[in-house]
Coordinates of N, CA and C in Angstrom, one line a residue:
M10 N -10.7 3.2 3.1 CA -11.4 1.5 2.8 C -11.6 1.0 4.1
G11 N -12.6 0.2 3.9 CA -12.7 -0.7 5.1 C -13.0 -2.1 4.9
F12 N -12.9 -3.0 5.6 CA -12.9 -4.5 5.4 C -13.1 -5.1 6.5
F13 N -13.8 -6.1 6.8 CA -14.0 -7.1 7.7 C -13.1 -7.9 8.2
V14 N -12.9 -8.1 9.6 CA -11.8 -8.9 10.1 C -12.1 -9.8 10.8
N15 N -11.5 -10.9 11.2 CA -11.9 -11.8 12.0 C -11.4 -11.8 13.6
D16 N -10.1 -11.3 13.7 CA -9.2 -11.0 15.0 C -9.3 -9.3 14.8
M17 N -9.9 -8.7 15.5 CA -9.9 -7.4 16.0 C -8.5 -6.8 16.5
A18 N -8.1 -7.4 17.3 CA -7.1 -6.8 18.3 C -5.7 -7.2 17.5
K19 N -5.7 -8.5 16.9 CA -4.4 -8.4 16.0 C -4.2 -7.7 15.0
M20 N -5.5 -7.6 14.3 CA -5.4 -6.6 12.9 C -5.3 -5.2 13.4
E21 N -5.8 -4.7 14.5 CA -5.3 -3.2 15.2 C -3.8 -3.0 15.6
D22 N -3.6 -4.4 16.2 CA -1.8 -4.4 16.6 C -1.3 -4.0 15.3
F23 N -1.1 -5.0 14.4 CA -0.3 -4.8 13.0 C -0.4 -3.5 12.7
Y24 N -1.5 -3.1 12.4 CA -1.6 -1.8 11.6 C -1.4 -0.4 12.3
T25 N -1.3 -0.6 13.6 CA -0.9 0.4 14.4 C 0.7 0.5 14.5
R26 N 1.1 -0.5 15.1 CA 2.4 -1.0 15.5 C 3.3 -1.3 14.4
A27 N 3.0 -2.1 13.3 CA 3.7 -2.3 12.3 C 4.1 -1.3 11.2
L28 N 2.9 -0.8 11.2 CA 2.5 0.2 10.0 C 2.4 1.8 10.4
E29 N 2.3 1.8 11.8 CA 2.3 3.3 12.5 C 0.7 3.9 12.1
F30 N -0.3 3.4 11.8 CA -1.4 4.0 11.9 C -1.8 4.4 13.1
T31 N -2.7 5.1 13.5 CA -3.0 5.9 14.7 C -4.5 5.7 14.7
V32 N -5.3 5.0 15.9 CA -6.7 5.0 15.9 C -7.3 6.2 16.6
T33 N -8.0 6.8 15.2 CA -9.0 7.8 15.5 C -10.1 7.9 15.9
D34 N -10.7 6.8 16.3 CA -12.0 6.6 16.8 C -11.8 5.1 16.7
R35 N -13.0 4.8 17.7 CA -13.7 3.1 17.7 C -15.1 3.3 18.3
G36 N -15.6 2.0 18.3 CA -17.0 2.2 18.7 C -17.7 0.8 18.3
Q37 N -19.3 1.1 18.4 CA -19.7 -0.1 18.3 C -21.3 0.2 17.1
L38 N -21.5 -0.6 16.1 CA -22.9 -0.1 15.5 C -23.7 -1.1 15.6
S39 N -25.2 -0.7 15.6 CA -26.0 -1.8 15.6 C -26.0 -2.0 14.1
A40 N -26.1 -3.4 13.5 CA -26.5 -4.0 12.5 C -27.7 -5.2 12.4
A41 N -27.8 -5.6 11.2 CA -28.8 -6.7 10.9 C -28.4 -8.0 12.0
N42 N -27.0 -8.3 11.9 CA -26.7 -9.3 12.4 C -25.9 -9.1 14.0
G43 N -26.6 -8.1 14.5 CA -26.2 -7.8 15.8 C -25.0 -6.8 15.5
P44 N -24.4 -6.5 17.2 CA -23.7 -5.2 17.0 C -22.2 -5.7 16.4
M45 N -21.8 -4.3 15.8 CA -20.6 -4.5 14.8 C -19.4 -3.6 16.0
Q46 N -18.2 -4.2 15.9 CA -16.9 -3.0 16.7 C -16.4 -2.6 15.1
I47 N -16.2 -1.2 15.4 CA -15.1 -0.7 14.2 C -14.3 0.3 14.8
V48 N -13.0 0.1 14.2 CA -11.8 0.8 14.3 C -11.5 1.6 13.2
F49 N -11.4 2.9 13.5 CA -10.8 3.9 12.4 C -9.4 4.1 12.4
L50 N -8.7 3.8 11.6 CA -7.0 4.2 11.7 C -6.8 5.2 10.4
S51 N -5.7 6.0 10.8 CA -5.0 7.0 9.6 C -3.8 7.1 10.5
R52 N -3.1 7.5 9.2 CA -1.4 8.1 8.8 C -1.4 9.5 8.9
D53 N -2.7 10.1 8.5 CA -2.5 11.5 8.4 C -3.6 12.2 9.1
P54 N -3.2 13.5 9.8 CA -3.8 14.2 10.7 C -5.1 14.8 9.9
A55 N -5.1 15.0 8.7 CA -6.1 15.5 7.7 C -7.4 14.6 7.5
E56 N -7.0 13.6 7.7 CA -7.9 12.5 7.3 C -8.2 11.8 8.4
H57 N -9.7 11.6 9.0 CA -10.3 11.1 10.0 C -10.0 9.5 9.8
H58 N -10.0 9.0 8.7 CA -9.6 7.4 8.6 C -9.2 7.1 7.1
Q59 N -8.2 6.2 7.3 CA -7.9 5.8 5.8 C -8.2 4.5 5.6
I60 N -8.2 3.7 6.7 CA -8.5 2.6 6.8 C -9.7 2.5 7.9
V61 N -10.7 1.5 8.0 CA -11.6 1.0 8.7 C -11.5 -0.7 8.9
L62 N -11.6 -1.0 10.4 CA -11.7 -2.4 10.6 C -12.9 -2.8 11.3
M63 N -13.7 -3.7 10.5 CA -15.1 -4.1 11.1 C -15.0 -5.5 11.7
N64 N -15.6 -6.1 12.5 CA -15.4 -7.5 12.9 C -16.7 -8.0 12.1
G65 N -16.7 -9.6 11.8 CA -17.9 -10.0 11.0 C -17.4 -10.7 10.0
R66 N -16.1 -10.8 9.4 CA -15.5 -11.5 8.6 C -15.7 -13.0 8.9
P67 N -16.2 -13.6 7.7 CA -16.7 -15.2 8.3 C -15.3 -15.8 8.3
D68 N -15.4 -16.6 9.1 CA -14.4 -17.8 9.5 C -13.9 -18.5 8.1
E69 N -14.8 -19.0 7.3 CA -14.6 -19.8 6.1 C -15.3 -19.0 5.0
I70 N -14.2 -18.7 3.9 CA -14.7 -18.2 2.7 C -13.8 -18.6 1.7
A71 N -14.3 -18.8 0.6 CA -13.5 -19.6 -0.7 C -12.3 -18.8 -0.8
F72 N -12.1 -17.7 -1.0 CA -10.9 -16.9 -1.4 C -10.9 -15.5 -0.9
N73 N -9.9 -14.8 -0.7 CA -9.8 -13.6 -0.1 C -10.3 -12.5 -1.1
V74 N -11.4 -11.8 -1.3 CA -12.0 -11.3 -2.3 C -11.2 -9.6 -2.3
I75 N -10.4 -9.3 -1.2 CA -9.3 -8.2 -1.4 C -8.1 -8.3 -2.4
N76 N -8.1 -7.8 -3.3 CA -7.2 -8.1 -4.4 C -5.8 -7.6 -3.5
Q77 N -6.0 -6.2 -3.5 CA -4.7 -5.4 -2.7 C -5.1 -4.2 -2.2
I78 N -4.5 -3.5 -1.0 CA -4.8 -2.5 -0.2 C -3.4 -1.6 -0.7
S79 N -3.8 -0.7 -1.5 CA -2.5 0.1 -1.9 C -2.5 1.2 -0.6
L80 N -1.1 1.7 -0.1 CA -0.9 2.5 0.7 C 0.7 3.2 0.1
K81 N 0.3 4.6 -0.5 CA 1.4 5.6 -0.5 C 2.3 6.1 0.6
A82 N 3.6 5.7 0.0 CA 4.5 6.5 1.2 C 4.7 7.7 0.6
D83 N 5.5 8.6 1.4 CA 5.8 9.9 1.1 C 7.3 10.0 0.6
S84 N 7.8 9.0 0.8 CA 9.2 8.9 0.4 C 9.9 7.5 0.4
L85 N 10.8 7.6 -0.5 CA 11.5 6.1 -0.3 C 12.3 5.9 1.2
A86 N 12.4 6.9 1.7 CA 13.1 6.5 2.9 C 11.8 5.8 3.8
T87 N 10.7 6.5 3.6 CA 9.5 5.7 4.6 C 9.1 4.4 3.7
L88 N 9.5 4.2 2.7 CA 8.9 2.9 2.2 C 10.2 1.9 2.4
K89 N 11.3 2.6 2.7 CA 12.4 1.7 3.1 C 12.2 1.1 4.5
E90 N 11.6 2.2 5.4 CA 11.7 2.4 6.8 C 10.4 0.9 7.1
M91 N 9.7 1.1 6.0 CA 8.4 0.2 6.1 C 9.0 -1.3 6.0
H92 N 9.8 -1.3 5.1 CA 10.3 -2.6 4.7 C 11.2 -3.1 5.7
R93 N 12.0 -2.3 6.5 CA 12.4 -2.7 7.6 C 11.8 -3.1 8.6
R94 N 10.7 -2.3 8.9 CA 9.9 -2.9 9.9 C 9.0 -4.3 9.6
L95 N 8.7 -4.5 8.3 CA 8.0 -5.7 8.0 C 8.9 -6.9 8.0
V96 N 10.3 -6.5 7.6 CA 11.1 -7.9 8.0 C 11.4 -8.1 9.5
A97 N 11.5 -7.2 10.3 CA 11.5 -7.2 11.6 C 10.6 -8.0 12.4
E98 N 9.4 -7.6 11.8 CA 8.2 -8.3 12.4 C 8.1 -9.7 12.1
G99 N 9.0 -10.2 11.1 CA 8.8 -11.6 10.5 C 7.8 -11.7 9.6
M100 N 7.1 -11.0 8.8 CA 6.0 -11.0 8.0 C 6.6 -12.1 7.0
P101 N 5.9 -13.2 6.8 CA 5.9 -13.8 5.5 C 5.3 -13.3 4.3
G102 N 6.6 -13.5 2.9 CA 6.2 -13.4 1.9 C 6.3 -11.8 1.7
I103 N 7.2 -10.9 2.1 CA 7.7 -10.0 1.8 C 8.1 -9.8 0.3
A104 N 7.4 -9.2 -0.7 CA 8.4 -9.1 -2.1 C 8.5 -7.3 -2.4
P105 N 9.7 -7.0 -2.4 CA 9.8 -5.6 -2.8 C 9.7 -6.0 -4.4
V106 N 9.2 -4.9 -5.0 CA 9.5 -4.9 -6.6 C 9.6 -3.4 -7.1
T107 N 9.6 -3.3 -8.4 CA 9.7 -2.0 -9.4 C 8.4 -2.2 -10.2
H108 N 7.8 -1.4 -10.2 CA 6.5 -1.7 -11.6 C 7.1 -0.5 -12.6
G109 N 8.1 -0.1 -12.4 CA 8.8 1.1 -13.1 C 8.6 2.2 -13.0
N110 N 7.2 2.6 -12.6 CA 6.7 3.7 -12.3 C 6.5 4.1 -10.8
S111 N 6.8 2.9 -10.2 CA 6.9 3.0 -8.5 C 7.8 1.8 -8.1
L112 N 7.9 2.1 -6.9 CA 8.7 1.1 -6.3 C 7.7 0.6 -4.7
S113 N 7.5 -0.7 -5.1 CA 6.3 -1.4 -4.1 C 7.3 -2.5 -3.3
I114 N 6.2 -2.5 -2.1 CA 6.4 -3.8 -1.2 C 5.0 -4.2 -1.2
Y115 N 5.1 -5.8 -1.5 CA 3.9 -6.8 -1.4 C 3.9 -7.3 0.0
V116 N 3.0 -7.6 0.7 CA 3.2 -8.5 1.7 C 1.7 -8.6 2.4
P117 N 1.5 -10.2 2.9 CA -0.1 -10.0 3.1 C 0.1 -9.5 5.0
D118 N -1.1 -8.9 5.3 CA -1.5 -8.9 6.5 C -1.8 -10.0 7.5
P119 N -1.9 -9.7 8.9 CA -2.5 -11.3 9.4 C -3.3 -11.7 9.1
E120 N -4.1 -11.6 8.5 CA -5.5 -12.0 8.0 C -5.4 -12.6 6.4
G121 N -4.2 -12.1 6.0 CA -4.1 -12.5 4.5 C -4.5 -11.7 3.4
N122 N -4.8 -10.4 3.6 CA -5.0 -9.5 3.1 C -3.9 -8.9 2.5
R123 N -3.7 -8.9 1.0 CA -2.4 -8.1 0.1 C -2.4 -6.6 0.3
L124 N -1.3 -6.4 1.0 CA -1.1 -4.8 1.2 C 0.2 -4.5 -0.1
E125 N 0.3 -3.4 -0.8 CA 1.3 -2.6 -1.5 C 1.3 -1.3 -0.8
L126 N 2.5 -1.4 -0.3 CA 3.5 -0.1 0.2 C 4.0 0.3 -0.9
Y127 N 3.6 1.3 -1.6 CA 4.6 1.8 -2.8 C 5.1 3.6 -2.8
F128 N 5.9 3.6 -3.6 CA 6.6 5.1 -3.6 C 6.4 5.4 -5.2
E129 N 5.8 6.7 -5.4 CA 5.9 6.7 -6.6 C 7.0 7.6 -7.4
L130 N 7.5 7.0 -8.4 CA 8.7 7.7 -9.2 C 8.4 8.8 -9.9
P131 N 9.4 9.3 -10.5 CA 8.8 10.8 -11.3 C 8.7 10.6 -12.8
W132 N 8.5 8.9 -13.2 CA 8.4 9.0 -14.3 C 7.2 8.0 -14.9
Y133 N 6.6 7.7 -15.9 CA 5.6 6.7 -16.2 C 6.3 5.7 -17.3
V134 N 5.7 4.3 -17.0 CA 6.1 3.4 -18.1 C 4.8 2.5 -18.2
S135 N 4.7 2.2 -19.2 CA 3.5 1.0 -19.6 C 3.4 -0.2 -18.7
Q136 N 2.2 -0.6 -18.2 CA 1.8 -1.3 -17.3 C 1.2 -2.4 -18.0
P137 N 1.0 -3.7 -17.5 CA 1.6 -4.2 -16.2 C 3.0 -4.5 -16.4
L138 N 3.9 -4.3 -14.9 CA 5.3 -4.4 -14.9 C 5.6 -4.8 -13.4
R139 N 6.1 -5.8 -13.2 CA 6.9 -6.4 -12.1 C 7.9 -7.1 -11.9
E140 N 9.1 -6.3 -11.4 CA 10.6 -6.9 -11.3 C 10.9 -6.6 -9.7
P141 N 11.7 -7.7 -9.3 CA 12.2 -7.6 -8.0 C 13.0 -6.5 -7.8
V142 N 13.3 -5.9 -6.5 CA 14.1 -4.7 -6.7 C 14.8 -5.2 -5.0
D143 N 15.8 -4.3 -5.2 CA 16.8 -4.6 -3.4 C 16.7 -3.1 -2.6
L144 N 15.7 -3.1 -2.0 CA 15.5 -2.2 -0.7 C 16.3 -2.0 0.6
T145 N 17.4 -2.9 0.2 CA 18.8 -2.6 1.2 C 19.5 -1.8 0.8
L146 N 19.5 -1.5 -0.4 CA 20.8 -0.8 -1.1 C 20.5 0.8 -0.7
S147 N 21.4 1.5 -1.0 CA 21.6 2.9 -0.8 C 20.1 3.5 -1.7
D148 N 20.1 4.6 -1.4 CA 18.5 5.4 -1.9 C 19.0 5.9 -3.6
E149 N 20.0 6.2 -3.6 CA 20.9 6.6 -4.9 C 21.2 5.2 -5.6
A150 N 21.6 4.3 -5.3 CA 21.5 3.2 -6.1 C 20.3 2.7 -6.7
I151 N 19.1 2.3 -5.6 CA 18.0 1.8 -5.9 C 17.2 3.0 -7.1
L152 N 17.4 4.4 -6.8 CA 17.0 5.2 -7.6 C 17.5 5.3 -9.1
A153 N 18.7 5.0 -9.1 CA 19.7 5.1 -10.5 C 19.1 3.7 -10.9
Q154 N 19.0 2.5 -10.4 CA 18.6 1.3 -11.0 C 17.2 1.2 -11.6
A155 N 16.5 1.8 -10.9 CA 15.3 1.9 -11.2 C 15.1 2.9 -12.4
E156 N 15.5 3.9 -12.5 CA 15.4 5.1 -13.8 C 16.2 4.5 -14.9
A157 N 17.5 3.7 -14.8 CA 18.0 3.0 -15.9 C 17.1 1.9 -16.5
H158 N 16.2 1.2 -15.8 CA 15.4 0.1 -16.3 C 14.4 0.7 -16.7
A159 N 13.8 1.6 -16.2 CA 12.6 2.3 -16.7 C 12.7 3.1 -18.2
R160 N 13.8 3.5 -18.2 CA 14.1 4.3 -19.5 C 14.3 3.2 -20.8
S161 N 14.6 2.1 -20.3 CA 14.6 1.1 -21.3 C 13.3 0.4 -21.7
L162 N 12.0 0.9 -21.2 CA 11.1 0.1 -21.4 C 10.1 1.1 -22.2
T163 N 9.0 0.4 -22.7 CA 8.0 1.1 -23.6 C 7.1 2.0 -22.8
G164 N 7.1 3.4 -23.2 CA 6.1 4.0 -22.9 C 7.0 5.3 -21.7
F165 N 8.2 5.0 -21.5 CA 9.0 6.2 -20.6 C 8.6 7.4 -20.9
K166 N 8.2 8.0 -20.0 CA 7.9 9.5 -20.1 C 8.0 9.9 -18.7
P167 N 8.4 11.7 -18.6 CA 8.0 11.8 -17.2 C 6.6 12.2 -16.7
R168 N 6.6 11.4 -15.7 CA 5.2 11.7 -15.0 C 4.4 12.9 -15.5
H169 N 4.8 14.0 -15.0 CA 4.0 15.5 -15.5 C 3.4 15.0 -16.7
E170 N 4.1 14.7 -17.8 CA 3.6 14.4 -19.3 C 2.5 13.3 -19.4
W171 N 2.5 12.4 -18.4 CA 1.6 11.3 -18.4 C 0.5 12.1 -18.0
R172 N 0.5 12.4 -16.6 CA -0.7 13.0 -16.0 C -1.6 14.2 -17.0
A173 N -0.6 14.9 -17.6 CA -1.3 16.1 -18.5 C -1.7 15.1 -19.7
E174 N -1.6 14.0 -20.5 CA -2.4 13.1 -21.3 C -3.3 12.9 -20.4
M175 N -3.3 12.2 -19.5 CA -4.6 11.6 -18.9 C -5.5 12.7 -18.7
A176 N -5.4 13.7 -18.4 CA -5.9 15.0 -18.0 C -6.9 15.4 -19.3
R177 N -6.1 15.3 -20.3 CA -6.8 15.5 -21.8 C -7.6 14.4 -22.1
R178 N -7.4 13.2 -21.8 CA -8.3 12.1 -22.3 C -9.4 12.0 -21.3
M179 N -9.4 12.7 -20.1 CA -10.6 12.8 -19.2 C -11.2 13.8 -19.2
G180 N -10.7 14.9 -20.3 CA -11.9 15.9 -20.6 C -11.3 16.7 -19.7
L181 N -10.0 17.1 -18.7 CA -10.0 18.1 -17.6 C -8.9 19.1 -18.1
A182 N -8.4 18.7 -19.4 CA -7.4 20.2 -19.6 C -8.1 20.9 -20.5

């Protein structure tokens, strides 16, 4: 995904320092309104860019048109480390939640874009669902509480069953 920013240096610093993205490229493009600075960021060596920052965001907009930027964590340990880092950064509005089928952290970036950092759980439950979760607990306690809660909800099933159902519905099975 790519989005326009006001303060390139502040946004680049946040994404590289707090969320550990790496700058893979940077440069300038000619555009109708003049030159545009662009920074490519990734956390995956197989992906040239996962996020693109480009200057040119208007100073005054009625509301932020980005609903959320969702970034998948590879493990609960990674999600918990990101939570620790965001708390240490003093980021406002950090909200760890369970969606029943994932554990997420919602937090605004420095320009108010809502980020969702999430770890997928091995089951599915009907959506939408959003309940607070304590990411300071042990991994075992978090997963046990999340599973017990999910099993009590409508639509609970193993994720592989849900994926197979979606493949059938999409004509891919």
